[in-house]
Coordinates of C-alpha atoms in Angstrom, one line a residue:
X1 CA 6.4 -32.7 -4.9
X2 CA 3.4 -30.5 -4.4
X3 CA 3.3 -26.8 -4.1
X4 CA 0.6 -23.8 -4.1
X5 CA 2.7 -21.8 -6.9
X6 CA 5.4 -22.1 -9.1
X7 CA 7.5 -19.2 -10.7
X8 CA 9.5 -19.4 -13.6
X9 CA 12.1 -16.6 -13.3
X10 CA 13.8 -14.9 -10.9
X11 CA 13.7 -11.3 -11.6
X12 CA 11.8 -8.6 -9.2
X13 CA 8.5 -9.4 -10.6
X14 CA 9.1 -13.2 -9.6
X15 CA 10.8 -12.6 -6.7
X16 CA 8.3 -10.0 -5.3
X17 CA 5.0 -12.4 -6.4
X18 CA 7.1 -14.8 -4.8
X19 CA 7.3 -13.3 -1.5
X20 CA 3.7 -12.0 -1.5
X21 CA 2.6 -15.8 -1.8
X22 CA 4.5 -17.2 1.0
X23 CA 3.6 -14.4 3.0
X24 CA -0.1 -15.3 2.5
X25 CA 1.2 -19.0 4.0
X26 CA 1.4 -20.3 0.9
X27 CA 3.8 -23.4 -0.9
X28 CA 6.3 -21.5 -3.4
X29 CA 8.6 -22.6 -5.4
X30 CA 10.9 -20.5 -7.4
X31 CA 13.2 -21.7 -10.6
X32 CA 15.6 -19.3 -11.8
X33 CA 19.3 -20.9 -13.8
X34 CA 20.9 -17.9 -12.7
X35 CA 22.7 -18.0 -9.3
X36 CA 22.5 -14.4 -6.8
X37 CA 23.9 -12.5 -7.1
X38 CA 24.7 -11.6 -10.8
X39 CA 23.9 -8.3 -13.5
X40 CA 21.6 -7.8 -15.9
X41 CA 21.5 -5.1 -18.1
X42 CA 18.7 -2.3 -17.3
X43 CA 18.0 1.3 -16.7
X44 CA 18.5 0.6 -12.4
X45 CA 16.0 3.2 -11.8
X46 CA 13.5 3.3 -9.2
X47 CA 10.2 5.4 -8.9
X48 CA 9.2 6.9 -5.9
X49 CA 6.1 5.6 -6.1
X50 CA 7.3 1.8 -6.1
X51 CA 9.1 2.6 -2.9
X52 CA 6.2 1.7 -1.0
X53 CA 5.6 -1.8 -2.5
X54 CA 9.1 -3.0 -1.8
X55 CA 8.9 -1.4 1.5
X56 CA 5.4 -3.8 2.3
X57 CA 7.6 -6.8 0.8
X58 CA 10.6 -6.0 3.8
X59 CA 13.2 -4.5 1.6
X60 CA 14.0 -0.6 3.1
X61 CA 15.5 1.6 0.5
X62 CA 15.6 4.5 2.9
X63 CA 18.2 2.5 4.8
X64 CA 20.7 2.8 1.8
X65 CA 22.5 6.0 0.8
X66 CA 20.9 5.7 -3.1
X67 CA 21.4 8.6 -6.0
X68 CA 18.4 10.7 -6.0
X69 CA 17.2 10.9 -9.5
X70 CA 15.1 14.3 -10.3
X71 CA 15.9 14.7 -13.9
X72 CA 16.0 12.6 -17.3
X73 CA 18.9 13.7 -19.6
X74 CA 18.4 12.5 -23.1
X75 CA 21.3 12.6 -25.6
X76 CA 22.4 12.0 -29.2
X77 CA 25.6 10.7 -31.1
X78 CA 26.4 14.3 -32.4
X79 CA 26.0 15.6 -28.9
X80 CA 22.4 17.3 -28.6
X81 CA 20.9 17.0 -25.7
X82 CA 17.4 17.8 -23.6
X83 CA 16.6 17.7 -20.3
X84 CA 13.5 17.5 -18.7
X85 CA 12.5 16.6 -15.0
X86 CA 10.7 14.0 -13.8
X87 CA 7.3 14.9 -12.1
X88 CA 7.2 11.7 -9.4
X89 CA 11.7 10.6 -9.6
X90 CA 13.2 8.3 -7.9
X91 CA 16.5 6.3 -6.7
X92 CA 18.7 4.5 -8.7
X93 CA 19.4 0.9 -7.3
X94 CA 21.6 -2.1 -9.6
X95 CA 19.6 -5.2 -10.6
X96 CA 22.9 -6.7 -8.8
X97 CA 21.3 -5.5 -5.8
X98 CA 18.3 -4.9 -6.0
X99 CA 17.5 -8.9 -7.1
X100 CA 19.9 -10.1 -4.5
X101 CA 18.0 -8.2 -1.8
X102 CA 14.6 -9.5 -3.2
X103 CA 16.6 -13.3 -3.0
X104 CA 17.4 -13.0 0.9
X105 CA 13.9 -11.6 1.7
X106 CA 12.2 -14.5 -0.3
X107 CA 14.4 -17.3 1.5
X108 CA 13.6 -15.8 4.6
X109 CA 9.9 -15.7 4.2
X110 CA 9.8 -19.4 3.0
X111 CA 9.9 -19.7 -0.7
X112 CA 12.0 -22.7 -2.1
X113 CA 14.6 -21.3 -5.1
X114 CA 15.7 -23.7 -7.3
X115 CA 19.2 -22.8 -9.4
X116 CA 18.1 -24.6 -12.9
X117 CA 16.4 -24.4 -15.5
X118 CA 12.6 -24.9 -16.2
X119 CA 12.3 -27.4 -19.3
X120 CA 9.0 -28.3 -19.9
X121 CA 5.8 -27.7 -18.5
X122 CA 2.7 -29.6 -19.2
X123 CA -1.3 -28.7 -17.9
X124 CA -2.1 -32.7 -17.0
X125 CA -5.7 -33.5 -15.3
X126 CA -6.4 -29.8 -14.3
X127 CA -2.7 -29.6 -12.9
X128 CA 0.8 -28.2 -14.2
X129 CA 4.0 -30.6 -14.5
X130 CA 7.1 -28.3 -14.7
X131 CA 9.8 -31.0 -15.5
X132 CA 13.4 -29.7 -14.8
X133 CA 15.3 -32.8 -15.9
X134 CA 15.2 -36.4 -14.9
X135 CA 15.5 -35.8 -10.8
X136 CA 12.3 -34.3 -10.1
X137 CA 9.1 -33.4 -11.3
X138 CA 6.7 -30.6 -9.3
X139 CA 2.8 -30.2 -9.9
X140 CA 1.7 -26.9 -8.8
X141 CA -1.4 -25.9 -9.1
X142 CA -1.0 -22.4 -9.8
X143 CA 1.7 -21.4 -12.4
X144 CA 3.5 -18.3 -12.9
X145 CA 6.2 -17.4 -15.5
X146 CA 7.5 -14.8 -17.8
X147 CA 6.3 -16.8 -21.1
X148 CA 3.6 -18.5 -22.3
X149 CA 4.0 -22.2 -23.2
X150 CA 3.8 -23.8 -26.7
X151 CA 1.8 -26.3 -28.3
X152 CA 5.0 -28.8 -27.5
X153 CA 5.0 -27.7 -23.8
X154 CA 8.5 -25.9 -23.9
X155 CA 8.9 -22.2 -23.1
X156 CA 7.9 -20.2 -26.1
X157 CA 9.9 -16.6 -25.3
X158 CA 8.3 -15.0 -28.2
X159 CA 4.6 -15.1 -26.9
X160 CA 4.3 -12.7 -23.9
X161 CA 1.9 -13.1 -21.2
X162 CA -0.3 -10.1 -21.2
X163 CA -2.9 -10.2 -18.3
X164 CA -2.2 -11.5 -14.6
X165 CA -3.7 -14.7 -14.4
X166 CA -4.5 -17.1 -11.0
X167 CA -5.5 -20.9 -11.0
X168 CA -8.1 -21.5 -8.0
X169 CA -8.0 -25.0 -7.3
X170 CA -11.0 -26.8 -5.5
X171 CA -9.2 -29.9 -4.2
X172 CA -12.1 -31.5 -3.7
X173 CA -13.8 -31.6 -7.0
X174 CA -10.6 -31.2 -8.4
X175 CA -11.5 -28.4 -10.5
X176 CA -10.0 -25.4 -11.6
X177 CA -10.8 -21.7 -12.2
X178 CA -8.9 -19.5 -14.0
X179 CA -9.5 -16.3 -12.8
X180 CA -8.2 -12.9 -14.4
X181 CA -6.1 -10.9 -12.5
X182 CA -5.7 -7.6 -14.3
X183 CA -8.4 -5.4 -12.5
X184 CA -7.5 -5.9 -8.9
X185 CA -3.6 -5.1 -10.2
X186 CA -5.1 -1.8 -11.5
X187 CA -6.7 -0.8 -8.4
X188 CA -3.6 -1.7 -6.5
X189 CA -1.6 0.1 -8.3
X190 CA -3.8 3.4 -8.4
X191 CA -4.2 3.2 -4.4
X192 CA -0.5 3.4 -4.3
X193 CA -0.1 6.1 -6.8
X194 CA -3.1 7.7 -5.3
X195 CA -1.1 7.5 -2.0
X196 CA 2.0 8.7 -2.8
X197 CA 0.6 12.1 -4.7
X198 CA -1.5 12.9 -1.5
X199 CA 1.6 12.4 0.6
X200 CA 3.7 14.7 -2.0
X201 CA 0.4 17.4 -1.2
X202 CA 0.2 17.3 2.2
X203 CA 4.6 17.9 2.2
X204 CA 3.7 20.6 0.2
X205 CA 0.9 22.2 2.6
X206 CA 2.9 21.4 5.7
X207 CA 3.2 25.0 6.9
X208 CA 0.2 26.4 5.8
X209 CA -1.4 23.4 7.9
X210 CA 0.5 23.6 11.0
X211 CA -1.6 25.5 12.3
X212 CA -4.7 23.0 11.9
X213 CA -2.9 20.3 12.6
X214 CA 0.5 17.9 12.8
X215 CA 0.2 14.6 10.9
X216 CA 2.6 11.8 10.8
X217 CA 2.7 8.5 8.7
X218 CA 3.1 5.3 10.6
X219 CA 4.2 3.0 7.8
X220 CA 5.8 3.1 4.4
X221 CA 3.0 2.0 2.5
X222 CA 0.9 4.9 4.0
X223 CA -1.9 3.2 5.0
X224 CA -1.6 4.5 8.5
X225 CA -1.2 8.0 10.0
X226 CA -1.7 9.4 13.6
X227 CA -2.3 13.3 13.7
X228 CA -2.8 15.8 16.3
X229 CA -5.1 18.2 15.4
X230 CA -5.4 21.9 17.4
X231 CA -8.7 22.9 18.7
X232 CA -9.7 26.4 16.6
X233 CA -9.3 29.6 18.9
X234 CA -13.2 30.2 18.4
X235 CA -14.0 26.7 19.8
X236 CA -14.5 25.7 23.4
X237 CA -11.2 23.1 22.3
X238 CA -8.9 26.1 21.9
X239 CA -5.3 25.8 23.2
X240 CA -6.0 21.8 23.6
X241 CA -4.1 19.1 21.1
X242 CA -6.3 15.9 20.1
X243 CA -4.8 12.6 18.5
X244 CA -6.4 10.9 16.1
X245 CA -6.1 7.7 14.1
X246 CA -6.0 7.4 10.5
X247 CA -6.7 4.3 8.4
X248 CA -6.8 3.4 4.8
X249 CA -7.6 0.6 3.5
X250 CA -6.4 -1.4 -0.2
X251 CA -10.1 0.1 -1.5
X252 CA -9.3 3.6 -1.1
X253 CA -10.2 6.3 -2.4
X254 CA -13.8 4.1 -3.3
X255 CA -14.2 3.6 -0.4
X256 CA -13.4 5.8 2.5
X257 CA -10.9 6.4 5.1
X258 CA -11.4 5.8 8.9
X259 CA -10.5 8.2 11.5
X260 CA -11.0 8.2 15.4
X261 CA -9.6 9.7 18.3
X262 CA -7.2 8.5 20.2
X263 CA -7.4 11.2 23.0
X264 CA -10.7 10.9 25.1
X265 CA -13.0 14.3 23.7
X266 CA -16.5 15.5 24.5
X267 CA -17.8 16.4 21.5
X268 CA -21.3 16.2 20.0
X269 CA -20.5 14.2 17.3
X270 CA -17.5 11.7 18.7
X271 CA -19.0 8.6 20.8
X272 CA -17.3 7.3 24.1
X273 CA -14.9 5.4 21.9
X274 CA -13.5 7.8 19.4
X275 CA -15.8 7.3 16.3
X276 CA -17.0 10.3 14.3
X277 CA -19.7 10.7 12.9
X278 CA -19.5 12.9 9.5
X279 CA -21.5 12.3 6.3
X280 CA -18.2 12.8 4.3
X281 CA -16.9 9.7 6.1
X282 CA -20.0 7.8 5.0
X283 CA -22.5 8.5 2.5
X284 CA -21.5 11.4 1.8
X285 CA -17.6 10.5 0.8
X286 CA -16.5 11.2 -2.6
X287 CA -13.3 10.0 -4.3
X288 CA -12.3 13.6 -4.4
X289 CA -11.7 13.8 -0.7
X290 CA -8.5 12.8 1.0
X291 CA -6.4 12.9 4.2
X292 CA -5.8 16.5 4.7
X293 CA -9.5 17.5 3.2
X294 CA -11.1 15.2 6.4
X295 CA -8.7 16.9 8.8
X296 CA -9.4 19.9 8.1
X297 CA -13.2 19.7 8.2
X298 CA -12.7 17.8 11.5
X299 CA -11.3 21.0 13.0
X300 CA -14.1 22.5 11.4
X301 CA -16.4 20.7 13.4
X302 CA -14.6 21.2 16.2
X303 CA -16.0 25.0 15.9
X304 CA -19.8 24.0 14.3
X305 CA -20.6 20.5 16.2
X306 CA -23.8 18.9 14.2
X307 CA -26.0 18.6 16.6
X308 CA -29.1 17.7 14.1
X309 CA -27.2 14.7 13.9
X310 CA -25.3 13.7 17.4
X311 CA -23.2 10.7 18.2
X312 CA -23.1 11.7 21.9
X313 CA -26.8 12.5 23.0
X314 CA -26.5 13.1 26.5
X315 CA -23.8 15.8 25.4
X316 CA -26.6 17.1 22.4
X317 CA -29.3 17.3 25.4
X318 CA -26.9 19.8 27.1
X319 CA -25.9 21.7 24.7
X320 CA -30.1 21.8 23.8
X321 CA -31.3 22.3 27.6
X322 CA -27.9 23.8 29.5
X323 CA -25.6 25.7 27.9
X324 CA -23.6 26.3 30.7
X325 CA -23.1 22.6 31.5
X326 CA -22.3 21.7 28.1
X327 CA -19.4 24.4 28.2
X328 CA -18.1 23.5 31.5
X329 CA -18.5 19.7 30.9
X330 CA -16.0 20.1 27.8
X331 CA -13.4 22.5 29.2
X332 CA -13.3 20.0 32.0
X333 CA -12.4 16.9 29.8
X334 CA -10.1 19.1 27.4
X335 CA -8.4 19.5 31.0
X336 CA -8.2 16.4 31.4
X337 CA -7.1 14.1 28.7
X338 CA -6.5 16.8 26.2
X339 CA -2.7 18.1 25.0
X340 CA -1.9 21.3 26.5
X341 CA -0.7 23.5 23.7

């Protein structure tokens, strides 16, 4: 039988990749000899800043009442001891559970597990044979395990795989590309960490900000946010409350976020659908700058509209030609859609 990926081992790593796959519609199959759920020895500690990844693959740890773990405590035989704490921490979850969990999730999205054993697995015309006794064979074109494979085709466990690798198979020609895997892992995994340190920030700035604005993440992966920011007391916005919409994208912080509003605003520099325009957010925008920088220097311009460079020009002719008019045309919108504060 035919499938899109198979993956040797069972573990989170397998069952996570596992689940990704399917989720992207494709053909998995999984082999692990162990049945769910059973132990394994490990440390059962979670970061914080993996809570996000399992979250995206279904599996809510918030749900669960887990040890918080703030602080590693390292001892020896004769009984010294040090402690230290741990800048990022974490929850402590058994592989008991934690793989079980992983198991459900990946039956439910799709993915084929097999209880038994991989035995052999052979690269034949551009395609891998992973024989797992007489029954049956399968011929995936993409291959994943925990081990390379030896000159004899069996599982050498002494040879780890180092780099992230993915078969691209053009059916057609019947070809295949071997593509390395390793730099878009990095960046994933620095957009997460990247994440998770500006969330721990803004926490930390929460007061001193309230009075800017009120942000809230939508998801776990913190990729979106909504926000309400307050217009400044020397603006024309004062006493009025405006949502916004924040969006990150798998890029960031190369590339920048996107913000709009939600709440229908005059403003010099916001168009008729809630787009801003602000040099940070284009060429401007440095990896430097982040969620709660932006905000801010939105309800900056709230106060200082740019109106060298507008995005509403029949609102940039008022403020130019009619002063009044410009004033009176915002306070009435403000009193209109705005959030009375």
């Amino acid at each position: 039988m035919l499938y899109d990926c198979a993956i040797i081992g069972g573990g989170v790593a397998g069952l996570s990749l596992a689940i990704l796959l399917s989720n992207e519609n494709k053909k998995v199959i999984l082999f692990e000899k162990e049945t769910y759920p059973f132990h394994k020895v490990c440390g059962e500690y979670i970061s914080n800043e993996s809570i996000p990844f399992l979250t995206s693959l279904g599996l809510d740890l918030s749900i669960l009442d887990l040890p918080n773990i703030q602080q590693l405590h390292l001892s020896s035989p004769s009984g010294i001891s040090i402690k230290r704490p741990l800048q990022i921490g974490g929850v402590g979850l058994s592989r008991y559970e934690l793989d079980y969990k992983l198991y459900k999730l990946a039956l439910l999205s799709g993915v084929e597990i097999q209880h038994i054993k991989a035995q052999q697995v052979n690269l034949i015309n551009d395609v891998f044979e992973i024989n797992i006794g007489k029954e049956n064979i399968f011929t995936p074109p993409l291959e994943n395990g925990s081990y390379k494979i030896n000159d004899k085709g069996k599982l050498d466990k002494k040879q780890h795989i180092e780099k992230y690798k993915q078969l691209k198979t053009d059916r057609e020609n019947q070809s295949v590309q071997l593509k390395n895997m390793t730099d878009s892992f990095k960046k994933r995994t620095t957009n997460l960490r990247r994440l998770f340190n500006e969330e721990k920030q803004i926490r930390l700035h929460a007061d001193e900000d309230s009075k800017y604005f009120k942000l809230e993440k939508l998801d776990e992966s913190g990729y979106k946010w909504r926000a309400i920011i307050y217009g400044p007391p020397e603006s024309l916005y004062k006493d009025y409350g405006f949502e916004v919409e924040i969006k990150i994208t798998g890029n960031y912080p190369q590339t920048p976020l996107t913000i709009n509003f939600i709440t229908n605003i005059e403003h010099v520099n916001v168009n008729k659908s809630g787009d801003i325009c602000m040099d940070i957010l284009k060429n401007q925008w440095t990896s430097s700058l982040n969620i709660r920088s932006i905000l801010i220097s939105l309800v900056s311009l709230l106060s200082d509209p740019n109106v060298s460079d507008p995005f509403n020009n029949d609102l940039a002719s008022l403020y130019s030609d009619n002063r009044d008019k410009y004033e009176k045309k915002i306070r009435e919108s403000c009193k209109k859609y705005a959030i009375k504060i």
